[in-house]
XYZ file of C-alpha atoms in Angstrom:
532
model
C 0.000 0.000 0.000
C 1.476 3.298 -1.037
C 0.650 6.954 -1.267
C 0.392 7.797 -4.994
C 1.674 10.853 -6.837
C -0.446 13.866 -6.036
C -2.397 16.218 -8.267
C -4.412 19.370 -7.681
C -8.020 19.802 -6.454
C -10.516 22.585 -6.519
C -11.996 23.530 -3.163
C -15.021 21.310 -2.428
C -15.971 20.455 -6.018
C -19.081 18.655 -4.777
C -20.033 15.033 -5.362
C -18.766 13.098 -8.350
C -20.791 12.326 -11.468
C -24.412 11.724 -10.584
C -25.685 8.159 -10.630
C -29.350 8.441 -11.657
C -31.501 5.390 -11.081
C -35.286 5.016 -10.927
C -36.588 4.949 -7.357
C -39.148 2.502 -6.020
C -42.499 3.666 -4.677
C -45.449 2.156 -2.875
C -48.917 1.426 -4.212
C -50.920 4.619 -4.630
C -47.850 6.864 -4.425
C -47.043 9.005 -7.436
C -43.862 7.785 -9.064
C -40.976 10.049 -8.031
C -38.172 11.125 -10.296
C -34.863 9.326 -10.528
C -32.657 9.268 -7.438
C -29.132 10.740 -7.488
C -27.392 8.297 -5.183
C -24.423 10.615 -4.602
C -26.439 13.718 -3.685
C -26.788 13.021 0.040
C -23.138 12.561 1.042
C -19.666 13.116 -0.346
C -16.140 13.512 0.941
C -14.208 16.775 1.123
C -12.885 16.456 -1.531
C -15.042 13.662 -3.025
C -13.884 10.135 -3.876
C -16.799 8.744 -5.880
C -17.217 4.977 -5.758
C -17.711 2.732 -8.738
C -21.136 1.138 -8.247
C -22.248 -2.193 -9.689
C -25.763 -2.113 -11.209
C -27.214 -4.266 -8.422
C -25.847 -1.826 -5.824
C -27.517 1.084 -7.616
C -30.818 -0.820 -7.667
C -30.650 -1.674 -3.963
C -29.549 1.764 -2.755
C -32.307 3.474 -4.739
C -34.840 1.535 -2.630
C -34.957 2.917 0.951
C -37.686 0.460 1.917
C -35.606 -2.541 0.886
C -32.539 -1.225 2.748
C -34.552 -0.562 5.899
C -36.230 -3.964 5.789
C -32.871 -5.716 5.435
C -31.548 -3.901 8.507
C -34.707 -4.556 10.516
C -34.521 -8.262 9.735
C -30.772 -8.846 10.068
C -29.475 -5.992 12.212
C -26.970 -3.208 11.663
C -24.443 -3.276 10.170
C -25.264 -5.725 7.417
C -22.966 -7.102 4.722
C -24.924 -7.529 1.487
C -23.480 -9.708 -1.291
C -24.166 -10.439 -4.930
C -21.437 -12.633 -6.463
C -22.520 -12.294 -10.098
C -19.401 -10.242 -10.933
C -17.020 -12.958 -9.719
C -16.974 -15.033 -12.906
C -16.579 -11.940 -15.106
C -13.651 -10.701 -13.018
C -11.943 -14.079 -13.377
C -12.659 -14.259 -17.104
C -10.844 -10.964 -17.571
C -7.666 -12.710 -16.399
C -8.152 -15.987 -18.248
C -8.840 -14.176 -21.540
C -5.490 -12.383 -21.303
C -3.623 -15.569 -20.418
C -5.236 -17.397 -23.331
C -4.193 -14.624 -25.714
C -0.591 -15.224 -24.629
C -0.878 -18.988 -24.971
C -0.513 -19.437 -21.206
C -2.522 -21.846 -19.067
C -3.893 -19.956 -16.058
C -5.573 -21.391 -12.984
C -7.265 -19.075 -10.484
C -7.789 -19.902 -6.805
C -9.999 -17.306 -5.086
C -8.598 -16.190 -1.727
C -11.139 -17.319 0.861
C -9.621 -15.047 3.506
C -10.862 -12.032 1.548
C -14.496 -12.849 2.402
C -15.686 -15.481 4.857
C -19.116 -16.261 3.372
C -19.955 -19.737 2.178
C -21.743 -18.011 -0.688
C -18.328 -17.012 -2.045
C -17.144 -20.633 -1.943
C -20.225 -21.803 -3.814
C -19.991 -19.017 -6.408
C -16.295 -19.723 -7.053
C -16.920 -23.457 -7.408
C -19.825 -22.857 -9.817
C -17.542 -20.655 -11.912
C -14.919 -23.402 -12.157
C -12.453 -21.567 -9.922
C -10.336 -23.043 -7.159
C -10.194 -21.884 -3.533
C -7.196 -20.641 -1.561
C -7.600 -21.331 2.161
C -5.712 -19.999 5.148
C -6.858 -22.093 8.121
C -8.161 -25.499 9.199
C -11.707 -24.181 9.467
C -11.610 -22.550 6.032
C -10.371 -25.826 4.540
C -12.927 -27.985 6.355
C -15.794 -25.734 5.257
C -14.667 -25.778 1.624
C -14.402 -29.572 1.630
C -17.787 -29.904 3.360
C -19.343 -27.892 0.526
C -18.167 -30.508 -1.957
C -15.108 -28.774 -3.379
C -12.598 -31.529 -4.266
C -9.117 -31.336 -2.794
C -7.557 -30.911 -6.234
C -9.343 -27.538 -6.457
C -7.916 -26.248 -3.169
C -4.559 -24.700 -2.324
C -3.545 -24.329 1.334
C -1.397 -21.210 1.833
C -1.931 -20.591 5.565
C 0.874 -18.559 7.149
C 0.828 -20.845 10.198
C -0.099 -24.498 9.695
C -0.722 -26.496 12.893
C -0.586 -30.296 12.613
C -4.389 -30.791 12.294
C -4.386 -28.482 9.259
C -1.442 -30.326 7.690
C -3.150 -33.692 8.223
C -6.450 -32.576 6.721
C -4.706 -30.947 3.753
C -2.687 -34.104 3.050
C -5.631 -36.469 3.514
C -7.848 -34.397 1.182
C -5.241 -34.255 -1.592
C -5.051 -30.461 -1.633
C -2.060 -28.565 -2.974
C -0.105 -27.730 0.167
C 2.286 -24.769 0.116
C 5.387 -25.356 2.263
C 6.509 -22.046 3.701
C 9.700 -22.975 5.534
C 11.983 -25.799 6.637
C 10.160 -26.406 9.925
C 6.898 -26.806 8.023
C 8.571 -29.139 5.546
C 9.880 -31.248 8.427
C 6.407 -31.429 9.964
C 4.938 -32.596 6.634
C 7.705 -35.210 6.298
C 6.794 -36.546 9.748
C 3.104 -36.707 8.828
C 3.887 -38.594 5.622
C 6.225 -41.023 7.388
C 3.443 -41.777 9.882
C 1.307 -42.966 6.959
C 3.671 -45.338 5.104
C 2.928 -46.989 1.807
C 3.055 -43.984 -0.516
C 5.090 -44.836 -3.638
C 7.937 -42.421 -4.446
C 6.617 -39.289 -6.158
C 2.979 -40.291 -5.658
C 2.239 -38.323 -2.493
C 0.035 -35.242 -2.238
C 1.156 -32.289 -4.377
C 3.485 -30.005 -2.444
C 4.536 -26.495 -3.390
C 7.690 -24.751 -2.220
C 7.226 -21.108 -1.300
C 10.123 -19.103 -2.691
C 11.320 -15.937 -0.961
C 12.648 -13.946 -3.935
C 15.935 -12.135 -3.387
C 15.117 -8.589 -2.220
C 16.359 -5.703 -4.287
C 14.999 -3.081 -6.647
C 11.262 -3.541 -7.111
C 11.246 -6.733 -5.001
C 10.955 -6.014 -1.299
C 11.765 -8.332 1.601
C 9.149 -10.852 2.708
C 8.527 -12.993 5.768
C 7.133 -15.775 3.601
C 9.166 -18.600 2.106
C 12.801 -19.683 1.844
C 15.515 -18.703 -0.605
C 16.106 -20.665 -3.808
C 19.392 -22.020 -2.456
C 17.756 -23.204 0.766
C 15.088 -25.147 -1.132
C 17.662 -26.681 -3.488
C 19.740 -27.941 -0.574
C 16.637 -29.258 1.189
C 15.398 -31.108 -1.916
C 18.801 -32.752 -2.285
C 18.977 -33.809 1.372
C 17.542 -36.735 3.286
C 15.030 -34.297 4.830
C 12.872 -34.627 1.704
C 11.554 -38.216 1.786
C 10.636 -40.157 -1.335
C 6.903 -39.784 -0.690
C 7.093 -36.022 -1.181
C 5.975 -34.802 -4.597
C 7.154 -31.287 -5.416
C 4.574 -30.104 -7.923
C 5.305 -26.397 -8.163
C 6.633 -23.154 -6.750
C 4.833 -20.312 -5.033
C 5.792 -16.820 -3.939
C 4.092 -13.929 -2.164
C 5.023 -10.310 -2.831
C 3.756 -7.177 -1.132
C 2.465 -4.468 -3.462
C 1.232 -4.500 -7.040
C 4.261 -3.789 -9.249
C 4.084 -6.044 -12.349
C 7.835 -5.711 -12.893
C 8.444 -7.055 -9.385
C 6.372 -10.113 -10.325
C 8.411 -10.560 -13.500
C 11.681 -10.396 -11.585
C 10.450 -12.902 -8.999
C 9.256 -15.172 -11.805
C 12.719 -15.045 -13.352
C 14.168 -16.393 -10.102
C 11.397 -18.985 -9.922
C 12.132 -20.204 -13.481
C 15.772 -20.758 -12.518
C 14.715 -22.785 -9.464
C 12.263 -24.842 -11.547
C 15.089 -25.677 -13.977
C 17.398 -26.702 -11.130
C 14.793 -28.892 -9.410
C 13.781 -30.522 -12.686
C 17.451 -31.234 -13.310
C 17.522 -33.007 -9.953
C 14.633 -35.267 -10.989
C 11.585 -33.385 -9.663
C 8.526 -32.844 -11.867
C 7.241 -29.320 -11.340
C 4.366 -28.198 -13.529
C 3.256 -24.783 -12.223
C 4.329 -21.495 -10.654
C 1.915 -19.641 -8.368
C 2.345 -15.855 -8.073
C -0.058 -15.521 -5.128
C -2.361 -12.511 -4.891
C -1.871 -8.778 -5.267
C -3.735 -8.400 -8.559
C -4.960 -4.798 -8.477
C -8.450 -3.344 -8.825
C -9.765 0.218 -8.704
C -12.537 1.434 -6.403
C -12.694 4.797 -8.185
C -13.064 5.748 -11.845
C -11.904 9.347 -11.578
C -8.125 9.757 -11.427
C -8.504 13.515 -10.910
C -10.522 12.976 -7.733
C -7.782 10.710 -6.402
C -4.964 13.169 -7.057
C -7.112 16.048 -5.780
C -7.652 14.245 -2.499
C -3.939 13.788 -1.985
C -3.175 17.442 -2.672
C -5.794 18.445 -0.113
C -4.394 15.839 2.297
C -0.819 17.077 1.916
C -1.932 20.703 2.233
C -3.467 20.233 5.691
C -2.199 22.924 8.011
C -1.402 25.289 5.161
C -4.999 25.761 4.000
C -7.104 27.797 6.477
C -10.202 25.687 5.705
C -11.284 22.512 7.507
C -8.860 19.604 7.175
C -10.034 16.635 5.067
C -9.017 14.103 7.747
C -9.774 13.718 11.441
C -7.990 16.556 13.278
C -5.630 16.901 10.334
C -3.930 13.586 11.078
C -2.089 12.236 8.006
C -2.825 8.875 6.402
C 0.458 7.014 6.104
C -0.393 3.609 4.696
C -3.313 3.243 2.323
C -4.446 0.951 -0.441
C -4.235 2.645 -3.866
C -7.995 3.022 -4.254
C -7.569 4.377 -7.761
C -5.407 2.363 -10.149
C -5.251 2.684 -13.900
C -3.833 -0.754 -14.744
C -5.989 -3.466 -13.157
C -6.759 -7.161 -13.565
C -6.463 -8.067 -17.257
C -4.246 -5.142 -18.245
C -2.036 -5.814 -15.238
C -1.644 -9.510 -16.102
C -0.871 -8.566 -19.693
C 1.949 -6.315 -18.477
C 3.332 -9.159 -16.320
C 3.263 -11.658 -19.181
C 4.927 -9.193 -21.582
C 7.703 -8.285 -19.142
C 11.174 -9.773 -19.433
C 11.737 -12.510 -16.860
C 15.050 -13.858 -18.182
C 17.460 -12.177 -20.592
C 15.668 -11.920 -23.925
C 12.679 -13.975 -22.713
C 9.288 -12.701 -21.576
C 7.298 -14.278 -18.762
C 4.818 -15.749 -21.247
C 7.612 -17.231 -23.378
C 9.349 -18.757 -20.365
C 6.096 -20.357 -19.207
C 5.353 -21.801 -22.652
C 8.910 -23.082 -23.175
C 8.778 -24.988 -19.900
C 5.196 -26.185 -20.230
C 4.356 -24.501 -16.913
C 0.894 -23.529 -15.747
C 0.570 -20.086 -14.152
C -1.494 -19.928 -10.969
C -2.693 -17.029 -8.836
C -4.757 -16.392 -5.702
C -6.552 -13.058 -6.042
C -9.071 -11.919 -3.452
C -9.970 -8.245 -3.644
C -9.901 -8.064 -7.465
C -12.206 -11.093 -7.756
C -14.694 -9.543 -5.304
C -14.850 -6.200 -7.108
C -18.545 -5.313 -7.385
C -19.705 -8.094 -5.047
C -20.654 -6.387 -1.781
C -21.920 -3.353 0.114
C -22.162 -2.698 3.857
C -25.289 -1.003 5.248
C -25.426 0.735 8.649
C -28.170 2.630 10.467
C -27.751 6.231 11.649
C -28.398 6.368 15.419
C -27.422 9.891 16.466
C -25.984 13.259 15.491
C -23.633 14.765 18.052
C -20.455 16.825 18.299
C -17.177 16.776 20.171
C -16.673 19.180 23.058
C -14.669 21.403 20.715
C -17.405 21.468 18.088
C -16.609 18.791 15.476
C -19.936 17.374 14.185
C -20.345 13.595 14.365
C -22.818 11.116 12.879
C -23.056 7.955 14.989
C -23.683 4.619 13.253
C -24.837 1.283 14.600
C -21.540 -0.458 13.742
C -17.913 -0.351 14.838
C -14.772 0.600 12.976
C -13.541 -2.987 12.553
C -16.551 -3.765 10.349
C -15.207 -1.754 7.425
C -11.467 -1.961 7.859
C -8.395 -3.523 6.306
C -4.691 -2.932 6.887
C -5.153 0.415 5.113
C -5.339 3.465 7.389
C -8.732 4.339 5.927
C -11.346 3.290 3.388
C -10.916 6.069 0.833
C -14.275 5.709 -0.910
C -17.267 7.974 -0.329
C -20.271 6.396 1.408
C -23.783 6.960 0.121
C -26.734 8.220 2.157
C -30.042 6.400 1.741
C -32.855 8.563 3.100
C -34.978 6.195 5.149
C -35.294 7.884 8.537
C -36.734 10.885 10.331
C -36.395 14.616 9.668
C -32.897 15.540 8.527
C -30.578 17.842 10.406
C -29.317 21.086 8.983
C -26.649 20.674 6.267
C -23.422 19.634 7.945
C -19.828 18.500 7.510
C -19.184 15.603 9.876
C -17.265 12.427 10.662
C -18.803 8.957 10.995
C -18.319 7.365 14.420
C -19.039 3.891 15.762
C -20.013 1.969 18.875
C -16.692 1.277 20.604
C -15.911 3.366 23.696
C -12.751 4.823 22.177
C -12.138 8.517 21.459
C -10.993 7.833 17.887
C -13.740 5.305 17.105
C -14.104 6.516 13.533
C -15.723 4.499 10.763
C -13.930 6.710 8.223
C -11.170 9.173 9.001
C -12.296 11.628 6.307
C -14.593 14.610 6.676
C -17.911 14.118 4.860
C -20.433 16.663 3.634
C -24.163 16.087 4.052
C -25.582 18.885 1.830
C -29.176 18.273 2.933
C -28.470 17.010 6.433
C -28.904 13.512 7.850
C -31.758 11.945 9.817
C -31.932 9.331 12.544
C -32.808 6.041 10.860
C -31.163 6.985 7.569
C -28.882 4.328 6.091
C -25.211 4.819 5.318
C -23.976 2.514 2.541
C -20.274 1.697 2.247
C -19.824 0.464 -1.334
C -17.670 -2.341 -2.727
C -16.593 -3.742 0.630
C -16.736 -7.494 -0.131
C -12.967 -7.857 -0.535
C -11.261 -7.835 2.894
C -13.098 -4.787 4.273
C -16.024 -6.698 5.794
C -14.250 -9.498 7.577
C -10.454 -9.394 7.745
C -10.325 -7.388 11.012
C -13.909 -7.590 12.315
C -14.284 -7.723 16.081
C -17.072 -8.505 18.528
C -15.661 -6.423 21.387
C -18.149 -5.029 23.923
C -20.141 -8.226 23.153
C -21.584 -6.446 20.136
C -22.476 -9.140 17.582
C -20.530 -9.472 14.370
C -22.286 -8.128 11.292
C -24.745 -10.475 9.611
C -24.132 -11.525 6.011
C -26.736 -11.966 3.285
C -26.227 -13.264 -0.253
C -28.515 -12.641 -3.201
C -30.260 -15.763 -4.462
C -33.134 -16.501 -6.793
C -35.717 -15.250 -4.270
C -33.839 -12.246 -2.903
C -31.245 -11.877 -0.148
C -30.789 -14.844 2.208
C -28.690 -15.147 5.347
C -25.375 -16.816 4.624
C -24.803 -19.999 6.583
C -21.406 -18.813 7.821
C -23.349 -16.779 10.397
C -24.412 -20.028 12.075
C -20.768 -20.901 12.789
C -19.555 -19.763 16.219
C -16.172 -18.031 15.960
C -14.888 -19.707 19.136
C -13.571 -23.242 19.357
C -16.272 -25.688 20.490
C -16.472 -26.679 24.144
C -14.833 -29.985 24.972
C -17.855 -30.807 27.129
C -21.034 -29.906 25.191
C -23.213 -30.685 28.185
C -21.333 -28.144 30.312
C -21.666 -25.543 27.572
C -25.426 -26.138 27.418
C -25.756 -25.731 31.198
C -23.823 -22.467 31.139
C -25.957 -21.141 28.283
C -29.141 -21.945 30.189
C -27.731 -20.273 33.287
C -26.724 -17.092 31.411
C -30.171 -16.927 29.765
C -32.102 -17.233 33.041
C -33.057 -14.198 35.203
C -30.205 -13.379 37.583
C -30.810 -14.115 41.234
C -29.540 -11.815 43.955
C -26.023 -12.946 44.675
C -26.161 -15.223 41.607
C -23.443 -15.942 39.134
C -20.350 -18.103 39.454
C -18.916 -18.672 42.931
C -16.082 -16.292 43.771
C -12.643 -17.905 43.680
C -10.714 -18.272 46.914
C -7.808 -15.832 46.712
């Protein structure tokens, strides 16, 4: 995540291009005119979201938004996975044009819903899983092990066993993990040499230039020595290489691929039969269409303290690490630039793949979920700090629209569904945690026609990472519910029936405690005090 080059804004240019959609209306009501979804709220300066057609349809219907929140609570993560297959096809079309075989595994960690798993499987895509529970759920939904890659950063023994038993592609991150897998395989003798489950070695490309350091993987030399040692038993089948790079630079991918090609050649020369290289994730997408808005925001951001007007961020605090919410080269164009880049002297990535008969694999998350989700939250109150900064309080907390980026730099939309609006105001969105800086967004927002209690704030395009990667149930506030669009409308996703905690070892004890916590408290009730 980087801060991009900056450009120049006008002062408060107002919301971005209007999105006009027909509004719904009840029986007997005169049909109103089209709704401008951006009219009710925009950032200072604005960062206008790209909106999928289904999002426009939903957000133009205040009744539908209110009913969803009344039924499922606030906040609510709303999904429609129709865009998933199209996003993937954008990549496969480019690979096919280069004569390269491409296999996509959708990163499950980017969105926890079971609806995502089912949509990916229907589209013929694989799944990338990062934990024992993610793997077990994918297998329980009927996804065969051959369509699953296990890339978890930490792999306890139960995860290794399940991955091996199911025949998934297991990515070995380091020598300790390789030793643990060797022990698991030796405990189940009888596997002919080279016939074991497919294993992938995670390469840590040599840092330098565009390639930064990484905590994932081992060097090429380390893996070569390991493969030649007695630590790699005959039952191990090295099927491919994998690497993980931070950032989105296509030239960094090409350089890492050049190192991977050299390691493939060396391992093949030693008798191993590798047939793919996996470049991991980091395939970019763009949340915004307007490059000028993006550069204008950064000029306003960098000018805080110099401009006498209100600062665009909370108390003028700078944003230091952010996702590049506007990118010009995304998905298919980005992959094209990778495949055209030189990986080895005089040889492009695509040529090197074809010459070696190697399949290219990847594990995108965010870019596959582009256009697949929106988060709705109910307005509860309008207040101000003791020094006069207006606030709009939402029934949600800041972890429910958050990633590793300092802020979500996309304007929310206001759905008018509540009571009388306030006066026009510039304000910040706050959440439910008892923390001074409990901010849903760290940017100042303008409400040109005010905001009412019961109105709905919509955070667009949040399906990739923003809904789930850092969500918390602190204060015993429930996690957000998740709904997925089906043939009959939006249905609750079954992931919400899965308790986030590990199950009790004694189910009977758990049941007794639940009954006790649900019963009216007696004076002096509760658990006995410990003897100190």
